[in-house]
PDB file of C-alpha atoms in Angstrom:
ATOM      1  CA  MET A  30      -0.756 -25.708 -12.699  1.00  0.00           C
ATOM      2  CA  ALA A  31       1.428 -23.264 -10.714  1.00  0.00           C
ATOM      3  CA  PRO A  32       1.127 -20.356 -13.211  1.00  0.00           C
ATOM      4  CA  ALA A  33      -2.652 -20.476 -12.726  1.00  0.00           C
ATOM      5  CA  ALA A  34      -2.767 -21.272  -9.018  1.00  0.00           C
ATOM      6  CA  LEU A  35      -0.048 -18.958  -7.672  1.00  0.00           C
ATOM      7  CA  PRO A  36      -1.498 -15.639  -8.903  1.00  0.00           C
ATOM      8  CA  THR A  37      -4.973 -16.565  -7.757  1.00  0.00           C
ATOM      9  CA  LEU A  38      -3.651 -17.600  -4.343  1.00  0.00           C
ATOM     10  CA  ALA A  39      -1.525 -14.438  -4.148  1.00  0.00           C
ATOM     11  CA  ARG A  40      -4.599 -12.267  -4.804  1.00  0.00           C
ATOM     12  CA  LEU A  41      -6.597 -14.260  -2.264  1.00  0.00           C
ATOM     13  CA  GLY A  42      -3.771 -13.933   0.268  1.00  0.00           C
ATOM     14  CA  PHE A  43      -3.597 -10.176  -0.358  1.00  0.00           C
ATOM     15  CA  ALA A  44      -7.361  -9.911   0.156  1.00  0.00           C
ATOM     16  CA  GLY A  45      -7.284 -11.934   3.362  1.00  0.00           C
ATOM     17  CA  VAL A  46      -4.245 -10.298   4.945  1.00  0.00           C
ATOM     18  CA  LEU A  47      -3.789  -6.789   3.547  1.00  0.00           C
ATOM     19  CA  LEU A  48      -6.983  -5.463   1.940  1.00  0.00           C
ATOM     20  CA  VAL A  49      -8.668  -4.310   5.152  1.00  0.00           C
ATOM     21  CA  TYR A  50      -5.333  -3.045   6.515  1.00  0.00           C
ATOM     22  CA  PHE A  51      -4.838  -0.693   3.554  1.00  0.00           C
ATOM     23  CA  TRP A  52      -8.477   0.398   3.308  1.00  0.00           C
ATOM     24  CA  ASN A  53      -8.632   1.174   7.040  1.00  0.00           C
ATOM     25  CA  SER A  54      -5.390   3.110   6.739  1.00  0.00           C
ATOM     26  CA  ALA A  55      -6.838   5.103   3.839  1.00  0.00           C
ATOM     27  CA  ARG A  56     -10.050   5.801   5.779  1.00  0.00           C
ATOM     28  CA  THR A  57      -8.015   7.484   8.544  1.00  0.00           C
ATOM     29  CA  LYS A  58      -6.762   9.971   5.963  1.00  0.00           C
ATOM     30  CA  LEU A  59     -10.171  11.098   4.698  1.00  0.00           C
ATOM     31  CA  GLY A  60     -11.616  14.462   5.566  1.00  0.00           C
ATOM     32  CA  ASP A  61     -15.282  15.036   6.377  1.00  0.00           C
ATOM     33  CA  GLY A  62     -18.188  14.549   3.992  1.00  0.00           C
ATOM     34  CA  PRO A  63     -18.656  12.718   0.707  1.00  0.00           C
ATOM     35  CA  PHE A  64     -15.720  14.557  -0.871  1.00  0.00           C
ATOM     36  CA  GLY A  65     -13.448  13.925   2.101  1.00  0.00           C
ATOM     37  CA  PHE A  66     -10.884  12.322  -0.176  1.00  0.00           C
ATOM     38  CA  LEU A  67     -10.305  15.760  -1.718  1.00  0.00           C
ATOM     39  CA  PHE A  68      -9.751  17.323   1.714  1.00  0.00           C
ATOM     40  CA  PRO A  69      -7.451  14.933   3.601  1.00  0.00           C
ATOM     41  CA  SER A  70      -7.476  14.988   7.393  1.00  0.00           C
ATOM     42  CA  ASP A  71      -4.657  16.508   9.403  1.00  0.00           C
ATOM     43  CA  GLY A  72      -3.796  12.951  10.399  1.00  0.00           C
ATOM     44  CA  ALA A  73      -3.067  12.145   6.755  1.00  0.00           C
ATOM     45  CA  TYR A  74      -0.391  14.808   6.644  1.00  0.00           C
ATOM     46  CA  ILE A  75       0.992  13.712  10.010  1.00  0.00           C
ATOM     47  CA  GLN A  76       1.216  10.090   8.821  1.00  0.00           C
ATOM     48  CA  ILE A  77       2.852  10.901   5.499  1.00  0.00           C
ATOM     49  CA  PHE A  78       4.956  13.986   6.335  1.00  0.00           C
ATOM     50  CA  PRO A  79       5.611  13.756  10.094  1.00  0.00           C
ATOM     51  CA  LYS A  80       8.735  15.928  10.132  1.00  0.00           C
ATOM     52  CA  ALA A  81       7.312  18.601   7.811  1.00  0.00           C
ATOM     53  CA  VAL A  82       4.131  18.846   9.893  1.00  0.00           C
ATOM     54  CA  GLU A  83       6.152  19.114  13.083  1.00  0.00           C
ATOM     55  CA  ALA A  84       8.356  21.809  11.527  1.00  0.00           C
ATOM     56  CA  ALA A  85       5.179  23.713  10.579  1.00  0.00           C
ATOM     57  CA  GLY A  86       3.990  23.610  14.188  1.00  0.00           C
ATOM     58  CA  TYR A  87       1.222  21.184  13.204  1.00  0.00           C
ATOM     59  CA  ASP A  88      -0.378  23.913  11.059  1.00  0.00           C
ATOM     60  CA  ILE A  89      -1.268  21.978   7.909  1.00  0.00           C
ATOM     61  CA  GLY A  90      -2.070  25.245   6.134  1.00  0.00           C
ATOM     62  CA  GLN A  91       1.653  26.009   6.011  1.00  0.00           C
ATOM     63  CA  LEU A  92       2.319  22.982   3.831  1.00  0.00           C
ATOM     64  CA  GLY A  93       2.339  23.414   0.076  1.00  0.00           C
ATOM     65  CA  LEU A  94       0.662  22.029  -3.009  1.00  0.00           C
ATOM     66  CA  VAL A  95       3.224  19.239  -3.341  1.00  0.00           C
ATOM     67  CA  HIS A  96       2.354  17.969   0.141  1.00  0.00           C
ATOM     68  CA  TYR A  97      -1.349  18.051  -0.745  1.00  0.00           C
ATOM     69  CA  ALA A  98      -0.759  16.199  -4.035  1.00  0.00           C
ATOM     70  CA  VAL A  99       1.298  13.474  -2.343  1.00  0.00           C
ATOM     71  CA  VAL A 100      -1.253  13.006   0.460  1.00  0.00           C
ATOM     72  CA  LEU A 101      -4.123  12.888  -2.032  1.00  0.00           C
ATOM     73  CA  ALA A 102      -2.304  10.423  -4.304  1.00  0.00           C
ATOM     74  CA  GLY A 103      -1.268   8.236  -1.372  1.00  0.00           C
ATOM     75  CA  THR A 104      -4.795   8.148   0.018  1.00  0.00           C
ATOM     76  CA  LEU A 105      -6.329   7.283  -3.345  1.00  0.00           C
ATOM     77  CA  ALA A 106      -3.633   4.650  -3.946  1.00  0.00           C
ATOM     78  CA  GLU A 107      -4.575   2.902  -0.701  1.00  0.00           C
ATOM     79  CA  PHE A 108      -8.121   2.516  -2.000  1.00  0.00           C
ATOM     80  CA  VAL A 109      -7.594   1.995  -5.722  1.00  0.00           C
ATOM     81  CA  LEU A 110      -4.544  -0.271  -5.934  1.00  0.00           C
ATOM     82  CA  PRO A 111      -5.929  -2.967  -3.579  1.00  0.00           C
ATOM     83  CA  ALA A 112      -9.274  -2.868  -5.419  1.00  0.00           C
ATOM     84  CA  LEU A 113      -7.491  -3.396  -8.735  1.00  0.00           C
ATOM     85  CA  LEU A 114      -5.508  -6.304  -7.296  1.00  0.00           C
ATOM     86  CA  ILE A 115      -8.555  -8.022  -5.838  1.00  0.00           C
ATOM     87  CA  SER A 116     -10.568  -7.675  -9.034  1.00  0.00           C
ATOM     88  CA  GLY A 117      -7.625  -8.688 -11.173  1.00  0.00           C
ATOM     89  CA  LEU A 118      -7.718  -5.528 -13.299  1.00  0.00           C
ATOM     90  CA  PHE A 119      -4.392  -4.002 -14.414  1.00  0.00           C
ATOM     91  CA  THR A 120      -2.894  -6.442 -11.947  1.00  0.00           C
ATOM     92  CA  ARG A 121       0.769  -6.188 -12.888  1.00  0.00           C
ATOM     93  CA  LEU A 122       0.682  -2.388 -12.823  1.00  0.00           C
ATOM     94  CA  ALA A 123      -1.296  -2.332  -9.555  1.00  0.00           C
ATOM     95  CA  ALA A 124       1.173  -4.772  -7.953  1.00  0.00           C
ATOM     96  CA  LEU A 125       4.090  -2.573  -9.052  1.00  0.00           C
ATOM     97  CA  GLY A 126       2.258   0.413  -7.587  1.00  0.00           C
ATOM     98  CA  MET A 127       1.749  -1.414  -4.301  1.00  0.00           C
ATOM     99  CA  LEU A 128       5.437  -2.369  -4.202  1.00  0.00           C
ATOM    100  CA  GLY A 129       6.310   1.307  -4.601  1.00  0.00           C
ATOM    101  CA  PHE A 130       3.724   2.263  -2.006  1.00  0.00           C
ATOM    102  CA  ILE A 131       5.082  -0.227   0.525  1.00  0.00           C
ATOM    103  CA  THR A 132       8.632   0.989  -0.098  1.00  0.00           C
ATOM    104  CA  VAL A 133       7.638   4.611   0.540  1.00  0.00           C
ATOM    105  CA  GLN A 134       5.528   3.557   3.536  1.00  0.00           C
ATOM    106  CA  SER A 135       8.466   1.679   5.034  1.00  0.00           C
ATOM    107  CA  LEU A 136      10.927   4.520   4.450  1.00  0.00           C
ATOM    108  CA  THR A 137       8.452   6.978   5.999  1.00  0.00           C
ATOM    109  CA  ASP A 138       8.098   4.713   9.027  1.00  0.00           C
ATOM    110  CA  ILE A 139      11.871   4.428   9.423  1.00  0.00           C
ATOM    111  CA  TYR A 140      13.017   7.970   8.650  1.00  0.00           C
ATOM    112  CA  GLY A 141       9.873  10.003   9.307  1.00  0.00           C
ATOM    113  CA  HIS A 142       8.504   8.249  12.379  1.00  0.00           C
ATOM    114  CA  GLY A 143      11.808   6.865  13.693  1.00  0.00           C
ATOM    115  CA  VAL A 144      10.804   3.196  13.690  1.00  0.00           C
ATOM    116  CA  GLY A 145      13.774   1.108  14.716  1.00  0.00           C
ATOM    117  CA  GLY A 146      14.849  -1.669  17.021  1.00  0.00           C
ATOM    118  CA  GLU A 147      12.523  -4.637  17.293  1.00  0.00           C
ATOM    119  CA  ALA A 148       9.843  -3.033  15.116  1.00  0.00           C
ATOM    120  CA  LEU A 149      12.378  -2.613  12.301  1.00  0.00           C
ATOM    121  CA  GLY A 150      13.759  -6.083  12.849  1.00  0.00           C
ATOM    122  CA  ARG A 151      16.628  -7.950  11.249  1.00  0.00           C
ATOM    123  CA  TRP A 152      16.683 -10.653   8.661  1.00  0.00           C
ATOM    124  CA  PHE A 153      18.103 -14.057   9.518  1.00  0.00           C
ATOM    125  CA  ASP A 154      17.284 -13.777  13.214  1.00  0.00           C
ATOM    126  CA  VAL A 155      14.978 -15.823  15.454  1.00  0.00           C
ATOM    127  CA  ALA A 156      12.085 -13.314  15.407  1.00  0.00           C
ATOM    128  CA  PRO A 157       9.890 -13.557  12.279  1.00  0.00           C
ATOM    129  CA  ASP A 158       7.443 -10.788  13.171  1.00  0.00           C
ATOM    130  CA  ALA A 159       9.199  -7.424  12.834  1.00  0.00           C
ATOM    131  CA  LEU A 160       6.863  -4.871  11.253  1.00  0.00           C
ATOM    132  CA  ILE A 161       9.223  -3.580   8.591  1.00  0.00           C
ATOM    133  CA  LEU A 162      11.859  -6.034   7.395  1.00  0.00           C
ATOM    134  CA  ASP A 163      10.005  -9.280   8.077  1.00  0.00           C
ATOM    135  CA  GLN A 164       6.350  -8.550   7.360  1.00  0.00           C
ATOM    136  CA  ARG A 165       6.879  -6.183   4.457  1.00  0.00           C
ATOM    137  CA  ALA A 166       9.344  -8.553   2.789  1.00  0.00           C
ATOM    138  CA  LEU A 167       6.563 -11.134   2.688  1.00  0.00           C
ATOM    139  CA  TRP A 168       4.111  -8.531   1.347  1.00  0.00           C
ATOM    140  CA  ALA A 169       6.616  -7.690  -1.378  1.00  0.00           C
ATOM    141  CA  LEU A 170       7.077 -11.357  -2.293  1.00  0.00           C
ATOM    142  CA  LEU A 171       3.328 -11.815  -2.646  1.00  0.00           C
ATOM    143  CA  LEU A 172       3.101  -8.743  -4.906  1.00  0.00           C
ATOM    144  CA  THR A 173       6.134  -9.820  -6.933  1.00  0.00           C
ATOM    145  CA  VAL A 174       4.299 -13.024  -7.849  1.00  0.00           C
ATOM    146  CA  LEU A 175       1.564 -10.837  -9.359  1.00  0.00           C
ATOM    147  CA  VAL A 176       4.064  -8.639 -11.205  1.00  0.00           C
ATOM    148  CA  PHE A 177       5.666 -11.651 -12.895  1.00  0.00           C
ATOM    149  CA  LEU A 178       2.678 -13.957 -13.365  1.00  0.00           C
ATOM    150  CA  GLY A 179      -0.240 -11.546 -13.690  1.00  0.00           C
ATOM    151  CA  ALA A 180      -3.647 -12.015 -12.115  1.00  0.00           C
ATOM    152  CA  GLY A 181      -4.335 -15.620 -13.018  1.00  0.00           C
ATOM    153  CA  PRO A 182      -7.358 -17.216 -14.675  1.00  0.00           C
ATOM    154  CA  LEU A 183     -10.024 -15.775 -12.357  1.00  0.00           C
ATOM    155  CA  SER A 184      -9.531 -12.115 -13.193  1.00  0.00           C
ATOM    156  CA  ILE A 185     -10.824  -9.245 -15.253  1.00  0.00           C
ATOM    157  CA  ASP A 186      -7.423  -9.089 -16.967  1.00  0.00           C
ATOM    158  CA  ARG A 187      -7.909 -12.625 -18.289  1.00  0.00           C
ATOM    159  CA  LEU A 188     -11.513 -11.944 -19.270  1.00  0.00           C
ATOM    160  CA  VAL A 189     -10.575  -8.813 -21.209  1.00  0.00           C
ATOM    161  CA  SER A 190      -7.572 -10.427 -22.916  1.00  0.00           C
ATOM    162  CA  GLY A 191      -9.668 -13.396 -24.065  1.00  0.00           C
ATOM    163  CA  ARG A 192      -6.867 -15.859 -23.260  1.00  0.00           C
ATOM    164  CA  ARG A 193      -7.594 -19.294 -21.887  1.00  0.00           C
ATOM    165  CA  GLY A 194      -5.679 -21.174 -19.195  1.00  0.00           C
TER     166      GLY A 194
END
């Protein structure tokens, strides 16, 4: 029963705990208008490339095409990957993508934004709520279940594959 229940519960847990978090984060990166995803906000660049933006005197126009491509891809990933996970479509690939995203997000927080101390946390201590090491380790565990077990029986992946059980 576990191979069917665990992926379904992992997707439900992701939806309940992280879906709105990632979608709200992505919304802060959108520019104005219906094509705002193509014209990310200054805040998107500040969130993703804090040191480069500071070095450019907060003039986003001084950043290059690579910066734009990374910001655009990161913003789209925050919308698309959670949607794929929730629907159970390309679940293993989407979970791998989210693991990569969370790794980059964590490294950006640590090295770009200077997160440290209690917010960084330590494993095997008495505080289970540090933003980086504690919380994101649990996020990664949840996503790893989906990488290894797939989406479970209630998914588009299962419907498309035609497998039962």
